[in-house]
mmCIF file of C-alpha atoms and ligand atoms in Angstrom:
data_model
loop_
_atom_site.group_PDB
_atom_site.id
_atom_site.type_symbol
_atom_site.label_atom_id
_atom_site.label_comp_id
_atom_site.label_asym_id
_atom_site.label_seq_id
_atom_site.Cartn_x
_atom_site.Cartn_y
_atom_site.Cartn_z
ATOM 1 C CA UNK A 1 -28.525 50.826 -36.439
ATOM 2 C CA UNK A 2 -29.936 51.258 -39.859
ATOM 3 C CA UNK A 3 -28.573 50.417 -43.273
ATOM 4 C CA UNK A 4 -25.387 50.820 -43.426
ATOM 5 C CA UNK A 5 -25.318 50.972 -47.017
ATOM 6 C CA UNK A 6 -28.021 53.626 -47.122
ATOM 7 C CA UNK A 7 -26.549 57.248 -47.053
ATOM 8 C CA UNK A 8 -28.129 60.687 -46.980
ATOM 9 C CA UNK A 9 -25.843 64.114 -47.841
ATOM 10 C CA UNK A 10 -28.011 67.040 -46.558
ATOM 11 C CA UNK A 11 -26.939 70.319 -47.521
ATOM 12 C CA UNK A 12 -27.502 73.160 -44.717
ATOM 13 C CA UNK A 13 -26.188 75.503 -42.168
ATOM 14 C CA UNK A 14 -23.190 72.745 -40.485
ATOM 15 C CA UNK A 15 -21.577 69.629 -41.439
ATOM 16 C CA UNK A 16 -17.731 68.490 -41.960
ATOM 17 C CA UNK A 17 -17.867 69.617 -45.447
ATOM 18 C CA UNK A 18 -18.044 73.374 -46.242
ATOM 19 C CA UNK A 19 -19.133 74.337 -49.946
ATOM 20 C CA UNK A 20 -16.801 75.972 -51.794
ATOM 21 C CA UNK A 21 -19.140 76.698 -54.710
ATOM 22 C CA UNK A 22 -21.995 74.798 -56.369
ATOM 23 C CA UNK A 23 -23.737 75.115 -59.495
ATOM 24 C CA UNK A 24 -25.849 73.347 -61.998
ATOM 25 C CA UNK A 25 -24.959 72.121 -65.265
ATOM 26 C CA UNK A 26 -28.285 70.660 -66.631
ATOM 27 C CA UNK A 27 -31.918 71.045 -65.077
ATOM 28 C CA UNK A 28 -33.228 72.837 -61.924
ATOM 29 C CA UNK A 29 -30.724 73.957 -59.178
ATOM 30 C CA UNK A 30 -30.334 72.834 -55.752
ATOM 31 C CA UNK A 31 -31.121 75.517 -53.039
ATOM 32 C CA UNK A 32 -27.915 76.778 -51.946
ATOM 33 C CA UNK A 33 -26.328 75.912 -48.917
ATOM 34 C CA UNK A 34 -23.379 76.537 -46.505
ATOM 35 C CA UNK A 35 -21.834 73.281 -45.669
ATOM 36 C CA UNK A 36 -22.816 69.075 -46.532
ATOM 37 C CA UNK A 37 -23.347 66.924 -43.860
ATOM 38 C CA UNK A 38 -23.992 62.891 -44.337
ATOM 39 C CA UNK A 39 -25.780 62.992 -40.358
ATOM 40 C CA UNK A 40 -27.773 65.784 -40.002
ATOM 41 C CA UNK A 41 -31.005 65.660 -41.537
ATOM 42 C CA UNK A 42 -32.380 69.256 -40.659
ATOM 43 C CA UNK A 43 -31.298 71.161 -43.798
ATOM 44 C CA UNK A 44 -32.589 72.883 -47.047
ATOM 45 C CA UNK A 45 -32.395 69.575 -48.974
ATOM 46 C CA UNK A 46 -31.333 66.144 -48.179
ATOM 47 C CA UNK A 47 -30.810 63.861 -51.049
ATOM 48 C CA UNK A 48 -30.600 59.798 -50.489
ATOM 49 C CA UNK A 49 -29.061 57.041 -51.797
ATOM 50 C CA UNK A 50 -27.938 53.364 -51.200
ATOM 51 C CA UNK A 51 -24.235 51.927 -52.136
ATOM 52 C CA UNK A 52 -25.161 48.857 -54.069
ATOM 53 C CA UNK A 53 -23.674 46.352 -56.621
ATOM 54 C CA UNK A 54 -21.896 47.322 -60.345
ATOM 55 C CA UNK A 55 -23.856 47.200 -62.814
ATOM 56 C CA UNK A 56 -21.481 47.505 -65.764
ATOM 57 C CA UNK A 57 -18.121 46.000 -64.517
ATOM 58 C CA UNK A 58 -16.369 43.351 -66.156
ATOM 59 C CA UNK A 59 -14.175 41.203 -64.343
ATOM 60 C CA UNK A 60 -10.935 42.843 -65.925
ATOM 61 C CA UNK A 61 -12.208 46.298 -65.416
ATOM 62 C CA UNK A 62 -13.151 45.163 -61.999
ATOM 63 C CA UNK A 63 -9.487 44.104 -61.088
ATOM 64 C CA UNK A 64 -7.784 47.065 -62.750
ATOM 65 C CA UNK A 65 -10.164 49.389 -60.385
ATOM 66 C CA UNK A 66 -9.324 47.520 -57.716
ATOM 67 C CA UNK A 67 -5.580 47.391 -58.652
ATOM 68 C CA UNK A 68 -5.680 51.493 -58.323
ATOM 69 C CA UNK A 69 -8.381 53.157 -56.624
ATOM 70 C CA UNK A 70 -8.145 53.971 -52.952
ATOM 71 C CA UNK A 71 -10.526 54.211 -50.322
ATOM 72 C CA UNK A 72 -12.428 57.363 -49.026
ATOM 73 C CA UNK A 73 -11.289 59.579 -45.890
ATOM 74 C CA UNK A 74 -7.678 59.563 -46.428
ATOM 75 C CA UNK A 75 -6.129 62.768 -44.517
ATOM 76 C CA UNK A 76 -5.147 64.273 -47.945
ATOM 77 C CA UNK A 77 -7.524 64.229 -49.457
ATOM 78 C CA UNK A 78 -9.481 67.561 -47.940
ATOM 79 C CA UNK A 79 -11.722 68.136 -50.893
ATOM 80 C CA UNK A 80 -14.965 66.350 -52.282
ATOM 81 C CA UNK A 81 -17.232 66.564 -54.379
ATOM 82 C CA UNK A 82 -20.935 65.756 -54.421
ATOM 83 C CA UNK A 83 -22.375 65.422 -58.175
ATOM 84 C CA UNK A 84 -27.007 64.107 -58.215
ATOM 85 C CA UNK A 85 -27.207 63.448 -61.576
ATOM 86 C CA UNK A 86 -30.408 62.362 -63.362
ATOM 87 C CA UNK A 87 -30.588 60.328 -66.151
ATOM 88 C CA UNK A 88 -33.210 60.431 -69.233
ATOM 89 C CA UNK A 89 -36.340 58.138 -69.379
ATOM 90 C CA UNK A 90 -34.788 56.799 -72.928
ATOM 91 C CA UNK A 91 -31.227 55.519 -70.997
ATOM 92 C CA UNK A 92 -34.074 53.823 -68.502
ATOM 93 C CA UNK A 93 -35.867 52.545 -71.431
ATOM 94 C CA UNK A 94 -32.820 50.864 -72.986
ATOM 95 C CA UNK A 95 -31.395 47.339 -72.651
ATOM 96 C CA UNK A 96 -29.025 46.200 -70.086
ATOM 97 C CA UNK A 97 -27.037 45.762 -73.285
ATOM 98 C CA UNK A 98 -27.435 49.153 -74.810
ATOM 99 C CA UNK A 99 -26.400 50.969 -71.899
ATOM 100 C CA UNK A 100 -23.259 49.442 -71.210
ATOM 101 C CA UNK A 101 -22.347 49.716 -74.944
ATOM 102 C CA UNK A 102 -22.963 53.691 -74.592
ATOM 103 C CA UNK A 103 -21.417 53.741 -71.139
ATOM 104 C CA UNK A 104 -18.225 51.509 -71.697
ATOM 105 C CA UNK A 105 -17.672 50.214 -75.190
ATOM 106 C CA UNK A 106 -18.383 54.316 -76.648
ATOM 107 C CA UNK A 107 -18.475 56.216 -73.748
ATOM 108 C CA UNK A 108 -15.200 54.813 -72.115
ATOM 109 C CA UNK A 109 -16.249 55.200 -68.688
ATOM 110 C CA UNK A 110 -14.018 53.132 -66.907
ATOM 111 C CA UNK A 111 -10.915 53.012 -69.435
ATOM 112 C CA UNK A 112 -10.778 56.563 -69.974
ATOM 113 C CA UNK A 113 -10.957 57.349 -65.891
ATOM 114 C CA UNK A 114 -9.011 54.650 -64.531
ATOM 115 C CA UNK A 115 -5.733 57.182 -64.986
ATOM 116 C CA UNK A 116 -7.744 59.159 -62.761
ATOM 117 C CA UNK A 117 -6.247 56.457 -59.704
ATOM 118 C CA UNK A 118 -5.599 56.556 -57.137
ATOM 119 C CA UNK A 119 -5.360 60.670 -57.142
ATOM 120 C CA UNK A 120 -9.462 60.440 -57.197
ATOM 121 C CA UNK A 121 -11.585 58.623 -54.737
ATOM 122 C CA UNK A 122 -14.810 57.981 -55.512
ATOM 123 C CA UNK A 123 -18.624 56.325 -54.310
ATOM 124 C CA UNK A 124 -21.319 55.839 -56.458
ATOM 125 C CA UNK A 125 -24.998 56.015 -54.434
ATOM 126 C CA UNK A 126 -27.982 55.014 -56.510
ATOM 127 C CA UNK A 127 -31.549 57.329 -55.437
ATOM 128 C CA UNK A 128 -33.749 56.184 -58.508
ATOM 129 C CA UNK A 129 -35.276 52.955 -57.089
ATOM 130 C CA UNK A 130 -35.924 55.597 -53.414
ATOM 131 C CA UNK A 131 -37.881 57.513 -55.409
ATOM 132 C CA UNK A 132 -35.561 60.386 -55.120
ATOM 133 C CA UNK A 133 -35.002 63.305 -57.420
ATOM 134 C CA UNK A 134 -31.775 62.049 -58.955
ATOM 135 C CA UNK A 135 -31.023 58.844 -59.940
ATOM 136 C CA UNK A 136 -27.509 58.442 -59.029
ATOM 137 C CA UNK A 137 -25.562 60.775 -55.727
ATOM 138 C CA UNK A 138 -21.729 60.689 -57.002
ATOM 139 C CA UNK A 139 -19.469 61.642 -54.494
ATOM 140 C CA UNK A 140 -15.396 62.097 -54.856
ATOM 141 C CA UNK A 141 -12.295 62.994 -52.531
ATOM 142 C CA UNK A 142 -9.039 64.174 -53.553
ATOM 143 C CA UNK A 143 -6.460 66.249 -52.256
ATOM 144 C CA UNK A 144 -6.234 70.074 -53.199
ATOM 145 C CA UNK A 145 -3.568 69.931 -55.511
ATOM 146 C CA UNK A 146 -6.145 67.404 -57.858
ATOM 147 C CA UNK A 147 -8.829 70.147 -57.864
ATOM 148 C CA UNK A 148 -7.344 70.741 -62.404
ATOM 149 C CA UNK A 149 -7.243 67.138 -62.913
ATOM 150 C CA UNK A 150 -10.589 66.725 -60.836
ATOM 151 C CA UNK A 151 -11.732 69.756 -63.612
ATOM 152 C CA UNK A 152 -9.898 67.860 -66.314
ATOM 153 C CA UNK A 153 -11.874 64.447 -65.382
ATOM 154 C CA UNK A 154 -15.586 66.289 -65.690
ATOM 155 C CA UNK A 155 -15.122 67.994 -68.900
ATOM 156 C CA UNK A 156 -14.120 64.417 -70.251
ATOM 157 C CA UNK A 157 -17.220 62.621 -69.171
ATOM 158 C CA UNK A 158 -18.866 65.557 -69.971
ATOM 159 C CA UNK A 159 -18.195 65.765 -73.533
ATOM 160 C CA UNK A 160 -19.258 61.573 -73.936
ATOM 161 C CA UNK A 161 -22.379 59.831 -75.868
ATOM 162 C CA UNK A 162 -23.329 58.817 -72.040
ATOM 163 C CA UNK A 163 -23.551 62.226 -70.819
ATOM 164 C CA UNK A 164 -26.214 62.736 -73.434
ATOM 165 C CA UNK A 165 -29.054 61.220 -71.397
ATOM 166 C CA UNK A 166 -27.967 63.364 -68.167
ATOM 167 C CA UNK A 167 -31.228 65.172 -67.237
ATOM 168 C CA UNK A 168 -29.841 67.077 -64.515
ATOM 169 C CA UNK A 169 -26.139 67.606 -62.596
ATOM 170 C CA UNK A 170 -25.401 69.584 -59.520
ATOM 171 C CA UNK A 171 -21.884 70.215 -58.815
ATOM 172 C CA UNK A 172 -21.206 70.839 -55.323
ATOM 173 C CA UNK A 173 -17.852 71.496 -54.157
ATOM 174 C CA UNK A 174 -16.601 70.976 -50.829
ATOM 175 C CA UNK A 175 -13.899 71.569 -48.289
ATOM 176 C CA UNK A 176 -13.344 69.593 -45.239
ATOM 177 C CA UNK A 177 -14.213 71.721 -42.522
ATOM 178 C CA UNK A 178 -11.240 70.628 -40.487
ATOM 179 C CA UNK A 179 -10.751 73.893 -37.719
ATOM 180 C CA UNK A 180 -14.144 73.080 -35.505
ATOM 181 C CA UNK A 181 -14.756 70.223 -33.409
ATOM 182 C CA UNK A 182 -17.526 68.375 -35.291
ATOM 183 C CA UNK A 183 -14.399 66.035 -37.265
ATOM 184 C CA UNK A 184 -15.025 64.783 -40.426
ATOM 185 C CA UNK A 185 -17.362 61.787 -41.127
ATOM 186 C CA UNK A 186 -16.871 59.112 -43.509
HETATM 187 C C1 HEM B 1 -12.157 58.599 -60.857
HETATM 188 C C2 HEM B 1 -12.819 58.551 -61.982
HETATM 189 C C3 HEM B 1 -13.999 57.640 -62.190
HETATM 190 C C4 HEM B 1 -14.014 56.292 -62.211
HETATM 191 C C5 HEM B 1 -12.837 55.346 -62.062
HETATM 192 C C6 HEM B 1 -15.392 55.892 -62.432
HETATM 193 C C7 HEM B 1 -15.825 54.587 -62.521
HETATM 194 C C8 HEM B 1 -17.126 54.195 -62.639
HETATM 195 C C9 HEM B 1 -17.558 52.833 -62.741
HETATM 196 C C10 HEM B 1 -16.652 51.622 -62.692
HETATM 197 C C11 HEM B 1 -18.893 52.836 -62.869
HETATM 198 C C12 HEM B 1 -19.796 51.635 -63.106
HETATM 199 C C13 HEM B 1 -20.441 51.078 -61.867
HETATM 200 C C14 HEM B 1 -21.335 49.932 -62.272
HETATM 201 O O1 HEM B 1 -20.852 48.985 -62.947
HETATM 202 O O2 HEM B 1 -22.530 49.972 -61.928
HETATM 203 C C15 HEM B 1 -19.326 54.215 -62.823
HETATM 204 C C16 HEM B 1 -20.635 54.615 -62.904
HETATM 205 C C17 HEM B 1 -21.024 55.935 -62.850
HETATM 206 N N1 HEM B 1 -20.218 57.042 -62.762
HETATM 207 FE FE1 HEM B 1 -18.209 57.023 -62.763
HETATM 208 N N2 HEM B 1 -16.177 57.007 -62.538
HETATM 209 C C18 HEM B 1 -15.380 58.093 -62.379
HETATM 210 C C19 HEM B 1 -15.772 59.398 -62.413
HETATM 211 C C20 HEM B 1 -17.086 59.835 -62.503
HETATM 212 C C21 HEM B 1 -17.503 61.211 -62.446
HETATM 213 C C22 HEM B 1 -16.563 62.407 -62.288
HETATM 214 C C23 HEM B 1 -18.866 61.210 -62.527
HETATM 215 C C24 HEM B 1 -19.832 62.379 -62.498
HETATM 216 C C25 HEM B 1 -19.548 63.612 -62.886
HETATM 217 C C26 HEM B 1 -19.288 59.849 -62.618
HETATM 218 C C27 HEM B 1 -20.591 59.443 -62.697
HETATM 219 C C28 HEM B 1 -21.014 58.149 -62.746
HETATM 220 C C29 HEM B 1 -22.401 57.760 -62.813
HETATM 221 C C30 HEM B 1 -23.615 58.678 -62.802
HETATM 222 C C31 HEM B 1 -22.416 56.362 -62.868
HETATM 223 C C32 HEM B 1 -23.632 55.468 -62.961
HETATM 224 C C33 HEM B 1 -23.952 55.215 -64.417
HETATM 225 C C34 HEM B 1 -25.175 54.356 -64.620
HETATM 226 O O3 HEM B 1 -25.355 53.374 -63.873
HETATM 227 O O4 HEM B 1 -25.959 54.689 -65.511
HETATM 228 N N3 HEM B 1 -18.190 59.038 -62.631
HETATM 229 N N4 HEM B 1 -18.229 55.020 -62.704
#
């Protein structure tokens, strides 16, 4: 058994999740592969990261997430998406305080995407204390007919004072490879 909370996505020639396309929006691209897997490890890449506590969350916000979002692997939900993003030594370099005024109080993280709910599903992994390439693996589920609002939800971000100190992005879009025998892991 290892750690449960530690997860690895490695992108290569099978998995449960086929990719649709993938591109990147700031910094170096990602080789590119045919399908995401979170249990094989023989691949072109494999990227790590560890589910771990909030960081910005208030105890409102916290309760109004909760209130809304719903959990991964729902049978609807056939899509996903798997965004590494990298952050900028000066967001690192800021205080605790800083970087949730950016991220919440200007940035509207959580108040602009909680409408987002339940239709998105989403995990945040964090990589930059691994040593990894990225600093956060962000990784989302929703059913094809969210793929626009799934759009509509990245150009948001996207266009905040938070997204400013984003190194590097990958978008990798998925489909659930549903037809062969390997099923879909969660
Ligand atoms: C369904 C819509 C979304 C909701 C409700 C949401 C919510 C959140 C929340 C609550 C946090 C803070 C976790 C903490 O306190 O540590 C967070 C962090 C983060 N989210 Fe989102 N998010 C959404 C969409 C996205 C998307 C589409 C992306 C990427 C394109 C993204 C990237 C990130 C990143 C990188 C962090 C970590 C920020 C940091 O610690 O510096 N989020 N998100």
């Amino acid at each position: 058994m290892g750690n449960p909370q530690l997860v690895h996505f490695t992108g290569g020639e099978t998995g449960p999740w086929r990719v649709l396309r993938m591109r990147a929006i700031a910094g170096p691209p990602l080789t590119d592969v045919a399908y995401v897997s979170t249990s094989e490890t023989q691949g072109a890449w494999t990227l790590r990261g560890v589910v771990s506590h909030v960081r910005y969350v208030e105890r409102a916000e916290g309760a109004a997430l909760r209130e809304r979002q719903e959990g991964l692997g729902r049978p609807a939900a056939t899509r996903a998406a798997l965004i590494p993003i990298k952050k900028a030594d000066a967001w690192w370099d800021l205080a605790q305080d800083e970087r949730r005024a950016i991220f919440e109080e200007r940035s509207r993280h959580i108040a602009s995407t909680l409408r987002f709910l339940p239709a998105i599903a989403r995990r945040l992994h964090h990589a930059r204390d691994l040593g990894e390439p990225f600093d956060f693996l962000t990784w989302f589920e929703f059913a094809p007919e969210h793929e626009a609002l799934f759009d509509e939800l990245l150009h948001m971000l996207r266009a905040t004072e938070e997204w400013r100190y984003v190194t590097r992005e990958i978008e990798i879009h998925l489909a659930s490879a549903d037809s062969g025998g390997a099923g879909i892991e969660r």
